[in-house]
Amino acid sequence: MRWNLARRALAAYENLPLPAGSAIGAVLVLVLEHARPAPIPGRPAVHRAAGSAALAAGCALNAWALAERRRRTAGAFQLEQPESIVATGPYAFSRHPMYFGWWLIHLGIGLLRGSRWIAATLPVAVLLEHFGGSMVEERELRHRFGAEYARYAERVPRYAGLPRRVSRAAARTSAT
């Protein structure tokens, strides 16, 4: 019975877009703030409003990105095994919208708590997920999808921003 439950929990976790850096960082904010409070100066109502907005934006972005990936999957959905490059929805603005969404959630938790600890935990999470997550994923996607991914990466920012325009000459060159 325990092994069956453990296997189901592991299977669910494997398809859950929960990067360890942000998860651990968000928990650390709560633990550190409890053990050694470090309040952000200013009005708590402002912190709560900003934190709520960041948290809501991060949750919405993750839900949108996950729904878009599932919508573009023909077979059984496997987050870590994409069938194709998804360049629609939030993936038109970010190659890694879920990482960006988790960073907003992490920020939101710190701001909701009014904790200066967010200034220490968020940069560490971002660096860990950049080098241990998105850069690794990009290498795998370049290997798997080749020129198609290269064109996508040329056009869409890694984390956030408006898509870049690619000149016709560059588009013709990368298409060959």
Short mmCIF file of C-alpha atoms in Angstrom, two decimals:
data_model
loop_
_atom_site.label_atom_id
_atom_site.label_comp_id
_atom_site.label_asym_id
_atom_site.label_seq_id
_atom_site.Cartn_x
_atom_site.Cartn_y
_atom_site.Cartn_z
CA MET A 1 0.00 0.00 0.00
CA ARG A 2 2.76 2.50 0.93
CA TRP A 3 4.76 1.75 -2.22
CA ASN A 4 1.69 2.22 -4.41
CA LEU A 5 1.01 5.59 -2.79
CA ALA A 6 4.67 6.56 -3.15
CA ARG A 7 4.64 5.60 -6.84
CA ARG A 8 1.51 7.67 -7.45
CA ALA A 9 3.00 10.64 -5.61
CA LEU A 10 6.20 10.39 -7.66
CA ALA A 11 4.22 10.16 -10.93
CA ALA A 12 2.23 13.27 -9.99
CA TYR A 13 5.39 15.17 -9.01
CA GLU A 14 7.06 14.31 -12.33
CA ASN A 15 4.31 16.18 -14.20
CA LEU A 16 4.06 19.00 -11.68
CA PRO A 17 5.95 22.08 -12.82
CA LEU A 18 7.44 22.80 -9.40
CA PRO A 19 11.09 23.89 -9.58
CA ALA A 20 12.99 23.03 -6.42
CA GLY A 21 14.71 26.42 -6.07
CA SER A 22 11.46 28.35 -5.85
CA ALA A 23 9.72 25.75 -3.72
CA ILE A 24 12.56 25.61 -1.21
CA GLY A 25 13.03 29.39 -1.38
CA ALA A 26 9.37 30.09 -0.65
CA VAL A 27 9.40 27.70 2.30
CA LEU A 28 12.65 29.27 3.53
CA VAL A 29 11.04 32.73 3.49
CA LEU A 30 8.30 31.43 5.79
CA VAL A 31 10.70 29.54 8.10
CA LEU A 32 13.26 32.35 8.31
CA GLU A 33 10.60 34.99 8.83
CA HIS A 34 9.19 32.92 11.69
CA ALA A 35 12.61 32.24 13.26
CA ARG A 36 14.10 35.68 12.73
CA PRO A 37 11.61 38.30 11.53
CA ALA A 38 13.02 40.84 9.10
CA PRO A 39 10.13 43.10 8.10
CA ILE A 40 10.18 45.19 4.94
CA PRO A 41 9.91 48.89 5.80
CA GLY A 42 6.69 50.56 4.80
CA ARG A 43 3.01 49.90 5.04
CA PRO A 44 1.94 46.27 5.42
CA ALA A 45 -1.17 46.92 3.32
CA VAL A 46 1.05 47.88 0.38
CA HIS A 47 3.17 44.74 0.85
CA ARG A 48 0.05 42.58 0.96
CA ALA A 49 -1.40 44.19 -2.16
CA ALA A 50 1.86 43.81 -4.12
CA GLY A 51 2.32 40.26 -2.82
CA SER A 52 -1.23 39.29 -3.76
CA ALA A 53 -0.77 40.72 -7.25
CA ALA A 54 2.54 38.87 -7.77
CA LEU A 55 1.09 35.63 -6.39
CA ALA A 56 -2.02 35.87 -8.56
CA ALA A 57 0.02 36.74 -11.66
CA GLY A 58 2.40 33.83 -11.06
CA CYS A 59 -0.44 31.34 -10.53
CA ALA A 60 -2.27 32.60 -13.63
CA LEU A 61 0.88 32.45 -15.75
CA ASN A 62 1.67 28.88 -14.63
CA ALA A 63 -1.91 27.73 -15.21
CA TRP A 64 -1.96 29.34 -18.67
CA ALA A 65 1.41 27.84 -19.64
CA LEU A 66 0.47 24.38 -18.41
CA ALA A 67 -2.91 24.53 -20.19
CA GLU A 68 -1.21 25.65 -23.42
CA ARG A 69 1.31 22.80 -23.23
CA ARG A 70 -1.47 20.27 -22.57
CA ARG A 71 -3.56 21.73 -25.40
CA ARG A 72 -0.63 21.26 -27.80
CA THR A 73 -0.02 17.63 -26.75
CA ALA A 74 -1.57 14.91 -28.88
CA GLY A 75 -0.86 11.88 -26.67
CA ALA A 76 -0.37 11.43 -22.94
CA PHE A 77 0.86 14.69 -21.44
CA GLN A 78 4.45 14.54 -20.20
CA LEU A 79 5.75 17.96 -19.16
CA GLU A 80 9.40 16.94 -19.48
CA GLN A 81 8.91 15.24 -22.86
CA PRO A 82 7.52 17.83 -25.29
CA GLU A 83 6.26 16.56 -28.63
CA SER A 84 6.88 19.86 -30.38
CA ILE A 85 7.89 23.47 -29.81
CA VAL A 86 4.97 25.36 -28.30
CA ALA A 87 5.15 28.98 -29.46
CA THR A 88 1.62 30.10 -28.63
CA GLY A 89 0.02 31.52 -25.49
CA PRO A 90 2.61 32.54 -22.90
CA TYR A 91 5.29 30.71 -24.91
CA ALA A 92 5.05 33.51 -27.49
CA PHE A 93 6.45 35.91 -24.86
CA SER A 94 8.76 33.65 -22.84
CA ARG A 95 10.60 30.41 -23.55
CA HIS A 96 10.19 29.57 -19.84
CA PRO A 97 6.92 31.08 -18.62
CA MET A 98 6.53 28.55 -15.81
CA TYR A 99 9.90 29.44 -14.26
CA PHE A 100 8.92 33.10 -14.48
CA GLY A 101 5.53 32.27 -12.94
CA TRP A 102 7.16 30.44 -10.01
CA TRP A 103 9.46 33.40 -9.42
CA LEU A 104 6.40 35.65 -9.22
CA ILE A 105 4.79 33.23 -6.74
CA HIS A 106 7.98 33.17 -4.66
CA LEU A 107 8.11 36.98 -4.71
CA GLY A 108 4.44 37.18 -3.83
CA ILE A 109 4.88 34.96 -0.78
CA GLY A 110 7.76 37.09 0.49
CA LEU A 111 5.86 40.33 -0.06
CA LEU A 112 2.69 38.95 1.53
CA ARG A 113 4.74 38.09 4.60
CA GLY A 114 6.42 41.51 4.41
CA SER A 115 9.77 39.73 4.72
CA ARG A 116 13.17 41.02 3.71
CA TRP A 117 14.22 37.37 3.43
CA ILE A 118 12.77 37.46 -0.08
CA ALA A 119 15.80 39.55 -1.09
CA ALA A 120 18.06 36.60 -0.21
CA THR A 121 15.97 33.63 -1.32
CA LEU A 122 14.61 34.82 -4.67
CA PRO A 123 17.96 35.58 -6.36
CA VAL A 124 19.32 32.20 -5.25
CA ALA A 125 16.24 30.43 -6.65
CA VAL A 126 16.51 32.34 -9.93
CA LEU A 127 20.18 31.44 -10.33
CA LEU A 128 19.62 27.79 -9.46
CA GLU A 129 16.74 27.49 -11.89
CA HIS A 130 18.53 29.42 -14.62
CA PHE A 131 21.66 27.26 -14.61
CA GLY A 132 20.16 23.97 -13.38
CA GLY A 133 16.81 24.27 -15.13
CA SER A 134 16.28 26.49 -18.13
CA MET A 135 19.81 26.26 -19.57
CA VAL A 136 19.72 22.46 -19.33
CA GLU A 137 16.25 22.37 -20.89
CA GLU A 138 17.37 24.63 -23.72
CA ARG A 139 20.32 22.35 -24.54
CA GLU A 140 17.95 19.37 -24.64
CA LEU A 141 15.43 21.24 -26.81
CA ARG A 142 18.17 22.39 -29.22
CA HIS A 143 19.33 18.78 -29.50
CA ARG A 144 15.80 17.43 -29.95
CA PHE A 145 14.31 20.07 -32.27
CA GLY A 146 17.40 21.58 -33.93
CA ALA A 147 16.81 24.51 -36.27
CA GLU A 148 13.15 24.83 -35.25
CA TYR A 149 14.17 25.55 -31.66
CA ALA A 150 16.99 27.86 -32.78
CA ARG A 151 14.49 29.98 -34.73
CA TYR A 152 12.12 30.02 -31.75
CA ALA A 153 14.94 31.02 -29.36
CA GLU A 154 16.01 33.78 -31.73
CA ARG A 155 12.48 35.21 -31.76
CA VAL A 156 11.27 34.71 -28.15
CA PRO A 157 13.04 36.03 -25.02
CA ARG A 158 14.21 33.48 -22.46
CA TYR A 159 12.12 34.75 -19.55
CA ALA A 160 9.97 37.76 -20.35
CA GLY A 161 9.45 40.37 -22.97
CA LEU A 162 8.00 41.04 -26.36
CA PRO A 163 8.96 38.72 -29.20
CA ARG A 164 11.86 40.03 -31.27
CA ARG A 165 11.43 40.67 -34.92
CA VAL A 166 13.68 38.55 -37.05
CA SER A 167 14.81 40.03 -40.34
CA ARG A 168 13.77 38.22 -43.51
CA ALA A 169 17.41 37.53 -44.36
CA ALA A 170 18.02 35.98 -40.93
CA ALA A 171 14.82 33.95 -41.20
CA ARG A 172 15.88 32.64 -44.66
CA THR A 173 19.36 31.79 -43.34
CA SER A 174 18.04 29.92 -40.30
CA ALA A 175 15.47 28.08 -42.44
CA THR A 176 18.19 26.48 -44.54
#
